[in-house]
Structures are given as structure tokens and as C-alpha cells.
Tab-separated table of C-alpha atoms in Angstrom:
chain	number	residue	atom	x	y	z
A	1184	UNK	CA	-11.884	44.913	42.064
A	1185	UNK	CA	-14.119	42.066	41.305
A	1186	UNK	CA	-14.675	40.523	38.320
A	1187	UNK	CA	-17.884	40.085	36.558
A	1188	UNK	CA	-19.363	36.654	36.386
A	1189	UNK	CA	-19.384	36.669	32.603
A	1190	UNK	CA	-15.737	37.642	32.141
A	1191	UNK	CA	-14.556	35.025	34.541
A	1192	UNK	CA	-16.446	31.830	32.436
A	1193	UNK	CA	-14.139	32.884	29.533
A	1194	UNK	CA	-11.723	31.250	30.886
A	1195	UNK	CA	-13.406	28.557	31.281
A	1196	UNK	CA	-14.126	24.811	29.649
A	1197	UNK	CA	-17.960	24.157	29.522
A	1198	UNK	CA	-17.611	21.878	32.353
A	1199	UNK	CA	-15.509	24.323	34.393
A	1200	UNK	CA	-17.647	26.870	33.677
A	1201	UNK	CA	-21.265	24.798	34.925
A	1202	UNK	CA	-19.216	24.311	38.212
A	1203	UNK	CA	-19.141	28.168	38.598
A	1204	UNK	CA	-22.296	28.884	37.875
A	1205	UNK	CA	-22.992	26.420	40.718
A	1206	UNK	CA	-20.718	28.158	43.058
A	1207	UNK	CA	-22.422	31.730	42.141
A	1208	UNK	CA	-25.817	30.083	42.556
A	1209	UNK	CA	-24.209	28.974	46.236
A	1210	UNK	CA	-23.610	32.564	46.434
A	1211	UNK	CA	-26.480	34.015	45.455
A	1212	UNK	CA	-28.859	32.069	47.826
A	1213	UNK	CA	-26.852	32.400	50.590
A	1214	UNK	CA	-26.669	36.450	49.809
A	1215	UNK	CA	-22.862	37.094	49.786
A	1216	UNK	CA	-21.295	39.991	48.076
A	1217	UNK	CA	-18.697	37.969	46.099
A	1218	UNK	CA	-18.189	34.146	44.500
A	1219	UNK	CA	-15.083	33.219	46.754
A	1220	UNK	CA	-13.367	29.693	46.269
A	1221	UNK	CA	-15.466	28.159	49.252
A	1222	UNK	CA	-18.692	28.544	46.926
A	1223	UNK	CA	-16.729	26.250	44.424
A	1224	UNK	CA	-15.545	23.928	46.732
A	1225	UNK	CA	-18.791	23.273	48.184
A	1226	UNK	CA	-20.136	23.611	44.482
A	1227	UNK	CA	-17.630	20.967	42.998
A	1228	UNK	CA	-17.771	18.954	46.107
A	1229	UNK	CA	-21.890	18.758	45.570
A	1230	UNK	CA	-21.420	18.022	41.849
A	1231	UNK	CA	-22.562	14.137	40.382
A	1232	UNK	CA	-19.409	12.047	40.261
A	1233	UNK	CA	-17.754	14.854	41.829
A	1234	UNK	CA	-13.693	14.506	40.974
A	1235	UNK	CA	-13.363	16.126	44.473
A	1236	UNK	CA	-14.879	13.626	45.995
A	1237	UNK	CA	-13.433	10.508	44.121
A	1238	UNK	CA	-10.151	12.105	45.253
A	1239	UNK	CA	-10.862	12.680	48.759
A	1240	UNK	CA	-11.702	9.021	48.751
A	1241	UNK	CA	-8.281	8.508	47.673
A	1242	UNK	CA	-6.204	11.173	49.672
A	1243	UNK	CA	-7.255	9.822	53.049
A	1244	UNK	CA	-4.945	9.562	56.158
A	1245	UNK	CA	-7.896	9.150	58.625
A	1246	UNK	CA	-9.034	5.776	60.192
A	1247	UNK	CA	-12.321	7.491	59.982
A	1248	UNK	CA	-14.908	5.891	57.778
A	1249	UNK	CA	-14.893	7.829	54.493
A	1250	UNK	CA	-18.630	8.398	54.629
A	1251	UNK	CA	-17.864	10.710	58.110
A	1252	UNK	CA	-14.867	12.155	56.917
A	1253	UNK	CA	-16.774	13.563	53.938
A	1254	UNK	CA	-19.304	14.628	56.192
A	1255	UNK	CA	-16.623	16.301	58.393
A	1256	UNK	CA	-15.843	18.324	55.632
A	1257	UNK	CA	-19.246	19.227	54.520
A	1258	UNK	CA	-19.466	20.377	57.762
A	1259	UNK	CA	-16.177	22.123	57.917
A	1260	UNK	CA	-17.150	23.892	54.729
A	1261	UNK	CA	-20.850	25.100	55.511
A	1262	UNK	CA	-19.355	26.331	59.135
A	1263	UNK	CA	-16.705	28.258	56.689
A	1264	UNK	CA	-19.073	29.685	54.408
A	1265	UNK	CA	-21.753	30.550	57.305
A	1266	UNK	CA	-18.909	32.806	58.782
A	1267	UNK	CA	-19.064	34.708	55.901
A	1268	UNK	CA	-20.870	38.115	55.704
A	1269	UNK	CA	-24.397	38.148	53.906
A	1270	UNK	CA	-24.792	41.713	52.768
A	1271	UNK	CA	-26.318	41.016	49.038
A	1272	UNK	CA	-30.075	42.549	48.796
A	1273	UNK	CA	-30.008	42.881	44.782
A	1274	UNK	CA	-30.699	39.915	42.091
A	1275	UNK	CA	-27.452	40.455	40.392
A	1276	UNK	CA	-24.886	37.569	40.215
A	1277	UNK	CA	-22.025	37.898	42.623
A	1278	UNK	CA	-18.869	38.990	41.142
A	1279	UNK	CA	-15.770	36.682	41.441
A	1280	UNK	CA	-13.432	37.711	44.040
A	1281	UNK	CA	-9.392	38.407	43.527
A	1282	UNK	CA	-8.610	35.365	45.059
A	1283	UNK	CA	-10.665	33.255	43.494
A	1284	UNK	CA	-10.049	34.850	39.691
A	1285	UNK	CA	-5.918	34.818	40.532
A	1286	UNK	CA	-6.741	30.926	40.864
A	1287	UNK	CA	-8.374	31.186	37.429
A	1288	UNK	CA	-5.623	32.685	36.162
A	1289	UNK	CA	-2.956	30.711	38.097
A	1290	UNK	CA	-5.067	27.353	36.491
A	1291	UNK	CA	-4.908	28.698	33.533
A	1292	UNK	CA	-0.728	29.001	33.583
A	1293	UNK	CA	-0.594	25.375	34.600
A	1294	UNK	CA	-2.497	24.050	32.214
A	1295	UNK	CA	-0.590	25.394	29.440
A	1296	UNK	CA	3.004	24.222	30.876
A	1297	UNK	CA	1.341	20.819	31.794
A	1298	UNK	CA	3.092	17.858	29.592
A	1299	UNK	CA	-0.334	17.203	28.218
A	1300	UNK	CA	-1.156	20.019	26.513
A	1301	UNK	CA	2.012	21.839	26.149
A	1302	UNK	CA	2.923	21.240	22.915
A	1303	UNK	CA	-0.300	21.734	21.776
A	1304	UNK	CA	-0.342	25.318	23.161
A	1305	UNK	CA	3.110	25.471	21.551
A	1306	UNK	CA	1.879	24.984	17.878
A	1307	UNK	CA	-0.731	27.190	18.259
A	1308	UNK	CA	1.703	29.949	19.288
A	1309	UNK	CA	3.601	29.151	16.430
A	1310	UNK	CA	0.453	29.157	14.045
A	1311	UNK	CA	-0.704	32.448	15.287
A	1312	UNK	CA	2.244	34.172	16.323
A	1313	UNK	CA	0.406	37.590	16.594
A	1314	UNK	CA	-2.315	36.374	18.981
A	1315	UNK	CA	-1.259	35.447	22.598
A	1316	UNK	CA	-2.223	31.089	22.784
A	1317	UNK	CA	-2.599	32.055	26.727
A	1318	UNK	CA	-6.088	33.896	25.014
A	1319	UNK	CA	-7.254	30.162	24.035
A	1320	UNK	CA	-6.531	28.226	26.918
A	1321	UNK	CA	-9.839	26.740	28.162
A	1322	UNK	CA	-9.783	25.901	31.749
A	1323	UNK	CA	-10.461	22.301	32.455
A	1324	UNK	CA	-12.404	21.557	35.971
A	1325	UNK	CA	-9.339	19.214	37.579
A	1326	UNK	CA	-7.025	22.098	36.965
A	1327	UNK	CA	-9.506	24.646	38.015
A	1328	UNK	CA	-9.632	22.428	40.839
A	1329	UNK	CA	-6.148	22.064	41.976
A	1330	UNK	CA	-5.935	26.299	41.897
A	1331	UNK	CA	-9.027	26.221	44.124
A	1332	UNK	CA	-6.878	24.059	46.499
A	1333	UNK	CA	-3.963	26.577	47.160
A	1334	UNK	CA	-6.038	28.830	48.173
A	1335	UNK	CA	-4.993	29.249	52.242
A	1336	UNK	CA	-8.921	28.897	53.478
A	1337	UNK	CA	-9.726	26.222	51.221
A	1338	UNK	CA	-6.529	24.162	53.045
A	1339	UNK	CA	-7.419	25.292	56.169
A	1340	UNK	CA	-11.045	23.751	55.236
A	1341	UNK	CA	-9.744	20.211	54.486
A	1342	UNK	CA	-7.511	20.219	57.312
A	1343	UNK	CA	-10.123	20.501	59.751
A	1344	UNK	CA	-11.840	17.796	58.311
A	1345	UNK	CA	-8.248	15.338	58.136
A	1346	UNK	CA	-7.073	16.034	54.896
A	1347	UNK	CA	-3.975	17.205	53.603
A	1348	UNK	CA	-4.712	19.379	50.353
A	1349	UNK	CA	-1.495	18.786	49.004
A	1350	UNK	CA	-2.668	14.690	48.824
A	1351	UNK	CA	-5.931	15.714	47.135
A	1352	UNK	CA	-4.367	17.379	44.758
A	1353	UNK	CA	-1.681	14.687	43.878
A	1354	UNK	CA	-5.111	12.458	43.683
A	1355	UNK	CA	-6.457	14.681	41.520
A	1356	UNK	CA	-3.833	14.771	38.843
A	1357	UNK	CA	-3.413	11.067	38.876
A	1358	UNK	CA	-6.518	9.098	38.376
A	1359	UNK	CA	-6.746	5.621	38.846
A	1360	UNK	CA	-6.122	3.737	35.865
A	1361	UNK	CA	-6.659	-0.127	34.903
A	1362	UNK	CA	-4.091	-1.965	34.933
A	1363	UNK	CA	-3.718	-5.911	33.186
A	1364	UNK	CA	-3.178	-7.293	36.171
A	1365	UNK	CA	-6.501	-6.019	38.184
A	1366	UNK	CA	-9.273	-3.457	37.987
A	1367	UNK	CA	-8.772	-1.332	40.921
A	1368	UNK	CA	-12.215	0.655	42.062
A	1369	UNK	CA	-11.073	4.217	43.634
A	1370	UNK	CA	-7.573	2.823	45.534
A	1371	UNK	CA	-6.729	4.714	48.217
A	1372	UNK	CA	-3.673	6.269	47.060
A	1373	UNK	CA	-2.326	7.089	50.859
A	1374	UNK	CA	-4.798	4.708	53.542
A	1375	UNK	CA	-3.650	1.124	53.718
A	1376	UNK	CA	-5.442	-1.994	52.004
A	1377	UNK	CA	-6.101	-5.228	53.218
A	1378	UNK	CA	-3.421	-7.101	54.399
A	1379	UNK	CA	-2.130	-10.307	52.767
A	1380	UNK	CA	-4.528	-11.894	55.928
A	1381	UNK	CA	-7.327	-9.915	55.693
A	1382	UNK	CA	-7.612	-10.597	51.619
A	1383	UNK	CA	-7.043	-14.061	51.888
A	1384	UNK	CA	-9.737	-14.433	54.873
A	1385	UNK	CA	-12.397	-12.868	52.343
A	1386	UNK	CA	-11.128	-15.107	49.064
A	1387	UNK	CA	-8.729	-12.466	47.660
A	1388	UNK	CA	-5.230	-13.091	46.454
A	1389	UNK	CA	-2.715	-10.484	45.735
A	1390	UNK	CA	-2.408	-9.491	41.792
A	1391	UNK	CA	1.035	-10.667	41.543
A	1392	UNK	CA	1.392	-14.876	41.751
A	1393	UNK	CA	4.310	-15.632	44.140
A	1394	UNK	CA	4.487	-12.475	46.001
A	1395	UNK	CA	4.764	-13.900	49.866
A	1396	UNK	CA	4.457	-12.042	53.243
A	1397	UNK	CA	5.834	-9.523	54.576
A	1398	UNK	CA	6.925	-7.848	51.420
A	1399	UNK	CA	6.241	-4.052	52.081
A	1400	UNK	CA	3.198	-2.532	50.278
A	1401	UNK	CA	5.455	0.430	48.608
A	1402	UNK	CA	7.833	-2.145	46.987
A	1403	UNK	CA	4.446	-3.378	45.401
A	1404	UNK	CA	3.131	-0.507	44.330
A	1405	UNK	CA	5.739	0.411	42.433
A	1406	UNK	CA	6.354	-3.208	40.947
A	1407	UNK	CA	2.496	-2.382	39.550
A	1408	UNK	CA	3.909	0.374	37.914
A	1409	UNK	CA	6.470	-1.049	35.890
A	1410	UNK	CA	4.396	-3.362	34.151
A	1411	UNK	CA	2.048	-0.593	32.896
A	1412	UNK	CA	2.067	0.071	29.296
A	1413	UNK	CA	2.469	3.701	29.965
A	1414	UNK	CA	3.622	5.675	33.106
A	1415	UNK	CA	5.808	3.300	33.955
A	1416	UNK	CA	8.769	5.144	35.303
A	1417	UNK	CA	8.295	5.575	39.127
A	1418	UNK	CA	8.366	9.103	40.816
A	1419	UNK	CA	8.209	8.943	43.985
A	1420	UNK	CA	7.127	11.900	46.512
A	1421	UNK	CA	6.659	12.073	50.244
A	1422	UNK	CA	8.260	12.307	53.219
A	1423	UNK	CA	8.957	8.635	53.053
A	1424	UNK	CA	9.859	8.596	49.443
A	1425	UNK	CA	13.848	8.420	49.470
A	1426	UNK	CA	13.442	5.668	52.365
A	1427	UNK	CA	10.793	3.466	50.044
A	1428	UNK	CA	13.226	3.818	47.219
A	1429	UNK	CA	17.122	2.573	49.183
A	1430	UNK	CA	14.310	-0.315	50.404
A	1431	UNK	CA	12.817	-1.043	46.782
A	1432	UNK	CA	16.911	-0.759	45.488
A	1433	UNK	CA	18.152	-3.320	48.250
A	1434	UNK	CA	16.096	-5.554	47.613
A	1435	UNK	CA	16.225	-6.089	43.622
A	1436	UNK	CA	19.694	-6.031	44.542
A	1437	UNK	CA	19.454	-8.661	46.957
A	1438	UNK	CA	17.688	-11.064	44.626
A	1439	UNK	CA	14.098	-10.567	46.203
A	1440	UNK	CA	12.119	-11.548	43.198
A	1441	UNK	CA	9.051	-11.066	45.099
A	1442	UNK	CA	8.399	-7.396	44.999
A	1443	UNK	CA	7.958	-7.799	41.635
A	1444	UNK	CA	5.221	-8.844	39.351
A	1445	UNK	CA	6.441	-12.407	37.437
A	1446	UNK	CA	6.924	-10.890	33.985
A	1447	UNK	CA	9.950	-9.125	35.167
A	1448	UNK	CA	11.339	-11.106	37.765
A	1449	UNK	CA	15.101	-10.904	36.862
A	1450	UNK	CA	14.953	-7.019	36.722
A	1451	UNK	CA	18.310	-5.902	37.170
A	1452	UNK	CA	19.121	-1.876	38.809
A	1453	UNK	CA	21.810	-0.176	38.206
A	1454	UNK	CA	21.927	2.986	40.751
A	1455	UNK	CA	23.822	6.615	38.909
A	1456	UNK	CA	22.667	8.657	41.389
A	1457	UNK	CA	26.384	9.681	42.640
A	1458	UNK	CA	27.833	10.289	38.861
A	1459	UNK	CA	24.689	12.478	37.979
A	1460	UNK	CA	25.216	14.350	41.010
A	1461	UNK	CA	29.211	14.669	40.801
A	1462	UNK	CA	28.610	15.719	37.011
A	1463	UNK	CA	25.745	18.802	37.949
A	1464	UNK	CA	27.991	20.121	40.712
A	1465	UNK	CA	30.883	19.970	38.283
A	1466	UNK	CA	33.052	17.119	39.588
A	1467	UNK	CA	32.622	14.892	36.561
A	1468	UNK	CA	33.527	15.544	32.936
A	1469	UNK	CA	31.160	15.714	30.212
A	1470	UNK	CA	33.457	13.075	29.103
A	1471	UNK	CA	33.292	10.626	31.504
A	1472	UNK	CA	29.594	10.782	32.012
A	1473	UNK	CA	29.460	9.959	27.754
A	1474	UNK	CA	31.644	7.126	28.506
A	1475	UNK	CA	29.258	6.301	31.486
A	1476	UNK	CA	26.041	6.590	28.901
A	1477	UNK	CA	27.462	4.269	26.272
A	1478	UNK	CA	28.429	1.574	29.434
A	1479	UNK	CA	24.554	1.830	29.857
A	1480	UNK	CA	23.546	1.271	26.542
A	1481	UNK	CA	26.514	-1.703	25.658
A	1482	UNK	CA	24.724	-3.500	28.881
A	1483	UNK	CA	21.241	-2.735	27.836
A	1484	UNK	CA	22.304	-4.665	24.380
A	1485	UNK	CA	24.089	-7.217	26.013
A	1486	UNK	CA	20.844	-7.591	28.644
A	1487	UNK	CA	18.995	-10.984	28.177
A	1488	UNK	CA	16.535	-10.564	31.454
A	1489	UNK	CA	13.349	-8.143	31.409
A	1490	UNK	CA	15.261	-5.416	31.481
A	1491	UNK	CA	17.701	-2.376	34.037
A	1492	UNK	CA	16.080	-0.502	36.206
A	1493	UNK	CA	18.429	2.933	36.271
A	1494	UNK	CA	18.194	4.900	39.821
A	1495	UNK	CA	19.151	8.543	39.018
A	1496	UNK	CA	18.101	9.213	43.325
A	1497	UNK	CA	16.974	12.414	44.449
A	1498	UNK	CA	15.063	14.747	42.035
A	1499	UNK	CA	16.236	17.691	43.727
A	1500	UNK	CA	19.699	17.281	42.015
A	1501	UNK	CA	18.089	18.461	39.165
A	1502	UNK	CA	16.673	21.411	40.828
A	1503	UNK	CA	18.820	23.214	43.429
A	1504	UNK	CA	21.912	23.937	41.189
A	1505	UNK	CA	23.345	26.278	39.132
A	1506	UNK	CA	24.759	24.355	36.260
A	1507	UNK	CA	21.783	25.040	33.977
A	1508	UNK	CA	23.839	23.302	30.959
A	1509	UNK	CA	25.055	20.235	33.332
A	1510	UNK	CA	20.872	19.534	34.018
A	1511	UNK	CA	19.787	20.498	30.794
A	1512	UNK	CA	22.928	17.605	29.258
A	1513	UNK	CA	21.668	15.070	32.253
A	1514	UNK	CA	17.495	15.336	30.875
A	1515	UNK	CA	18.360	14.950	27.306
A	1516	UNK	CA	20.775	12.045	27.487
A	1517	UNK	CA	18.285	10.290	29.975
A	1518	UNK	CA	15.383	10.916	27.861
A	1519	UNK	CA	17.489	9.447	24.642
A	1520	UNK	CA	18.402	6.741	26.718
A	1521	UNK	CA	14.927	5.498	27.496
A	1522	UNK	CA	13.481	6.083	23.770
A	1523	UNK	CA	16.521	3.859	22.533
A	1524	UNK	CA	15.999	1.374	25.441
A	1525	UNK	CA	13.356	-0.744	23.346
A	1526	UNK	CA	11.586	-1.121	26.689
A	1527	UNK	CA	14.314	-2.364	27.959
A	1528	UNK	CA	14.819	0.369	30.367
A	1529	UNK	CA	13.152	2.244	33.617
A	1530	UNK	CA	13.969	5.016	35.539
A	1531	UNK	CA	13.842	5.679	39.148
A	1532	UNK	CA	13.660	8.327	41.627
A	1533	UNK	CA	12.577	9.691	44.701
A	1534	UNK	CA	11.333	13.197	46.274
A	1535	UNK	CA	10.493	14.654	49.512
A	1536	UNK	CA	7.674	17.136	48.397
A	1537	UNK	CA	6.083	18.068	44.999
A	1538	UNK	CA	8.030	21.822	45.233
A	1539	UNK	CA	10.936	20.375	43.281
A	1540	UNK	CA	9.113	18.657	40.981
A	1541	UNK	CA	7.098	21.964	40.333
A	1542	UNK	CA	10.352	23.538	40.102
A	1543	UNK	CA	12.030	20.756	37.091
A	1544	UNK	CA	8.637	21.174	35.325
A	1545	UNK	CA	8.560	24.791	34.896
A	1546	UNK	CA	12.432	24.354	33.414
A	1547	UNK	CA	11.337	21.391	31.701
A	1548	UNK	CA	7.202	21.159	30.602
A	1549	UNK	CA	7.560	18.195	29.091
A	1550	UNK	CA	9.581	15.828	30.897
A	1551	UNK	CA	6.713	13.960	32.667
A	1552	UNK	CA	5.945	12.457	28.966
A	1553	UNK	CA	9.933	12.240	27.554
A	1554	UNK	CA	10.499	10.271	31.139
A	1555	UNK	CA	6.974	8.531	31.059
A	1556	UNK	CA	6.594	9.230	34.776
A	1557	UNK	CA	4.106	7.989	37.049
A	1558	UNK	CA	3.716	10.113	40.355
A	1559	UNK	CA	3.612	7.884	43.216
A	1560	UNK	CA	2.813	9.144	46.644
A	1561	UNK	CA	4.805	7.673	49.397
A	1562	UNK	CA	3.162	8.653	53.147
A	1563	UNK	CA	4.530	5.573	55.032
A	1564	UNK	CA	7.950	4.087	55.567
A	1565	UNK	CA	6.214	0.488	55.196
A	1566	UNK	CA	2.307	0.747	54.812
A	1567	UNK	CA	0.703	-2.602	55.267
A	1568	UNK	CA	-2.711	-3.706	56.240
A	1569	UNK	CA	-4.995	-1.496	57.978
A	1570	UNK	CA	-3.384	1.314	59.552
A	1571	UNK	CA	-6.481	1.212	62.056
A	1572	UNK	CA	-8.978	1.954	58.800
A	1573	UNK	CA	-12.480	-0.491	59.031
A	1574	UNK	CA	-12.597	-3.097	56.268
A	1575	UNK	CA	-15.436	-1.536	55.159
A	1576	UNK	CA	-13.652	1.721	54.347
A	1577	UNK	CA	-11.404	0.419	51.880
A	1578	UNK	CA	-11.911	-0.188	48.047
A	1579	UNK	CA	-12.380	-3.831	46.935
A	1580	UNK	CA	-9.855	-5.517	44.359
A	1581	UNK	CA	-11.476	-7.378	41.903
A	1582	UNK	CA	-9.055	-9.467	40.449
């Protein structure tokens, strides 16, 4: 049965809450019987500084100028919403539909086993023990957001227009951020940026002095990430990820200085990714992976350059085994490790698709702050210069 209007903004964060009363309003003029998750995509997508849009301007894989591919998807949504039935002949508000309050609710579980407010929902559990803390979680919009994108027609929506709603939402939960190095303006988290060429043809130079040619864009990317003062432990997800990482690995190990910003050229790696997987699946001792710890943290003392990059490899280690107590012994001493690092230390890792990452945070809600992890989409085996996008599409660097 539908929900009222009223009930459903409960849930809801002021701002979350404005964006529904768009959507309704969407509703209401166009006379359908319920407030469906289409009405708050086209709501959100319509809003001032829209985080929708900022993200789609991030998520692309087109060539398409973004301009046309957000039209494309205005269009894709107004065809979407026209096919709906208009049946409304009373003033009432339309109620919200199953779908759309299950992604209310579904928000509203995410939110309060994200690493950002987790603990806070935590103490007030503990506080009030004999009142539910689900009762005072306040949906924000991103998260409200990121629920509206699961929704099958909403995905079908942005993949008529080129979009892959899995890459919006990524986009989504990591907004750009400022790093010392440059001030990025809306990077495109998946299109490629100008090539070394193409930047130096128009005055630019790349952030990082001494980086030459032909160094692939993904090795970059994540040597930006390491010198951030937070988020600095590379996640990577895609397709493409575990093939970014073994290039990333080879060449540190190789002595490529390059990929790296100059602050931490020197960086040594040191890959575990066979002991931590020998250990889960039982074929190392606790033992020998404590003797394999304190090796880490004798060469971490002894370590005069910037610093040991530690490759733990494949997330989904953590994930599709049965050794609860192996995984739960391998997150702790990792975590432990990098807070007694003295910034000293970064981790590493790669994964095909956010489902195993889903999967590790609903075992462990905070680990995205104890590892300080920085999701990093990888969509390319070696992304360079255009990938057939106009110069005009793409965000300038202002260095």
C-alpha cells in the first residue's frame, strides 16, 4: 500500500526531504497516482547544483559532449515518465510508491552502517538503549540518491542515455576533493583527460614535476592519492582494477620513479597478497603470519625512504571465505599496522566490482576509516588522452 507523503519525509534530512516535495510536485502536475523514483530523479536531476548532475559529469563513458548526454537523459527520463499512466483527478499529494519508500528505507540502512556515521549511530544506541537509533536516522540526499539508483527503471533510464548507474553512484559517494598539488574542477572520474600533448599545446603541465610520457594515467591517479592527507590508501574497483594494480606494482618495483609524485619517489612495495590468502584458507599459521607482521614493522623502523607501500591483492579474499576468525585476525592486525606506521605505511588493493566491497563493509562498517581508503574507479586497462571525448568536454586543471 502506499505511503502517505507526510510519513515518508520523516525519514528524511531537510534537504532530502525539499527534493521530495519536488518529485511529488512532478507528480502532481503531471497527474499520476503515485510519487515513483522517476519523479525524484527528474526532481534531483532539475535541482540547483544538482549532486546528480555534478556526478553524471563525472561518471561518463561517452565521447558525447556532456551538455547532449545530459540532454539524452532528460530526454530518456521525460519519455519514461510520459509512459506512465495519468489517472489523478483530486488535489491530494500522491502517495509514495513501495518501490520508491523500500529505497527510503534501504537509504536509510546504509547510512547507518556507512564509516561516517556509524559510530555515531552506535553511541546513540548505547545512550538510549530502549529506543531503536534506526528511529533517528535522518536521510541525507546523496544516500537517498544512491537508493534511487538501484532501482531497475531508474538504471534502465541512465543506460539509455550512456551511463552506467553503478559509476554514478561510485561518483556520488566520492566527491572531488582538493588536493596540494592542484585544484581539480569536476574530474571526470572514468572519461580520459588531456594527454601529456594536448596539455602542453594549451600551456598546461602535469601536477607532478618529472613525470615523462607514456606513463599510464591509472599509475597517476593513484600516485595523487598517496600524497593526500587523508584517503590515502588506494582501493581500486573495476573491471580493469587487478590489471592497473600488477602494472602500478611492476613498476615501483622496477625503479620507475615517475608514476609517482616527487615527495615519495623512493616508495618501496612490499606485495602479502599470497600469505594473507594462504593464512584465510588455512594454509598458514597464526604463527607465522605474527612473525610475518613483526618482519613488517622491524623494516618499517629500519625504513629511511618515504615510506612501504603493502599490497594485500584482491579484496575478495576477505570476502568469499569461511574463516570468519582468519579475516576478522587479517583486518585488525592491518589496521594496527597502519596506525603504528607513523605514515610510514600504505595499503593496496584491487577489486573487480563494488559487490565485495559491499559485502567486507557490512562485516566490517568501519574499515573504510581504520584503512583510510580512497575508492578509485578503474574502467580502462591504460586510459590516456582522449578516448575520442572533444577538448571541450573535459574539466580544466588549474594548476
Amino acid at each position: 500500500m502506499p505511503t502517505p507523503v507526510s510519513s515518508a519525509r520523516q525519514y528524511l534530512t531537510d534537504e532530502a526531504a525539499r527534493a521530495l516535495d519536488d518529485a511529488v510536485s512532478v507528480a502532481k502536475r503531471r497527474s499520476h497516482a503515485q510519487t515513483t523514483s522517476l519523479h525524484v530523479l527528474s526532481a534531483v536531476f532539475a535541482l540547483p547544483n544538482s549532486i546528480l548532475r555534478e556526478a553524471c559529469s563525472r561518471a561518463r563513458r561517452s565521447a558525447y559532449l556532456p551538455r547532449l548526454q545530459f540532454r539524452a537523459l532528460e530526454l530518456s527520463v521525460g519519455v519514461s515518465l510520459d509512459r506512465l499512466p495519468s489517472c489523478r483527478e483530486d488535489s491530494d499529494e500522491p502517495p509514495i510508491s513501495n518501490s520508491l519508500m523500500a529505497a527510503i528505507k534501504r537509504s536509510q540502512a546504509n547510512q547507518r552502517r556507512h564509516p561516517e556515521t556509524f559510530h555515531l549511530y552506535q553511541q546513540m544506541n548505547f545512550q538510549n538503549p530502549c529506543q531503536p537509533s534506526i528511529s533517528a536516522v535522518k536521510v541525507e540526499l546523496k544516500h537517498f540518491v544512491v537508493s534511487i539508483l538501484d532501482d531497475p527503471i531508474v538504471s534502465r533510464v541512465f543506460g539509455e542515455a550512456g551511463y552506467w548507474s553503478t559509476d554514478v553512484k561510485l561518483a556520488i559517494l566520492n566527491p572531488p576533493t582538493t588536493s596540494r598539488f592542484s585544484k581539480t574542477l569536476c574530474p571526470p572520474l572514468f572519461s580520459g583527460n588531456f594527454s601529456d600533448l594536448e596539455l602542453n599545446k594549451r600551456g598546461f603541465k602535469f601536477p607532478f614535476p618529472g613525470v615523462v610520457e607514456n606513463v599510464d594515467e591509472n599509475s597517476r591517479r593513484i600516485g595523487e592519492i598517496l600524497v593526500k592527507e587523508s584517503l590515502r590508501n588506494p582501493l581500486l574497483i573495476g573491471v580493469y582494477a587487478t590489471a592497473a594494480l600488477k602494472n602500478f606494482i611492476e613498476s615501483l618495483q622496477r625503479g620507475k620513479n615517475e608514476v609517482l609524485p616527487k615527495e615519495i619517489y623512493g616508495l618501496s612495495v612490499i606485495s602479502i597478497e599470497n600469505e594473507i590468502s594462504e593464512f584465510i584458507n588455512g594454509g598458514l599459521s597464526e604463527d607465522m603470519m605474527r612473525l610475518k607482521f613483526k618482519e613488517l614493522r622491524d623494516m618499517l623502523a629500519k625504513c629511511e625512504g618515504p615510506g612501504i607501500i603493502l599490497n594485500y591483492g584482491d579484496l575478495r579474499v576477505f570476502v568469499d571465505v569461511e574463516s570468519v576468525d582468519a579475516v576478522n585476525y587479517m583486518v585488525l592486525e592491518l589496521k594496527i599496522l597502519l596506525n603504528s606506521s607513523g605514515r610510514k605505511l600504505w595499503l593496496i588493493g584491487a577489486v573487480v566490482d563494488d559487490n565485495s566491497y559491499k559485502k567486507l563493509l557490512a562485516r566490517f562498517p568501519s574499515i573504510q576509516t581504520d584503512w583510510d581508503l580512497h575508492l578509485l574507479p578503474i574502467t580502462s586497462s591504460k586510459p590516456s588522452s582522449f578516448e575520442g571525448v572533444s577538448s571541450k568536454s573535459s574539466c580544466m586543471l588549474m594548476i
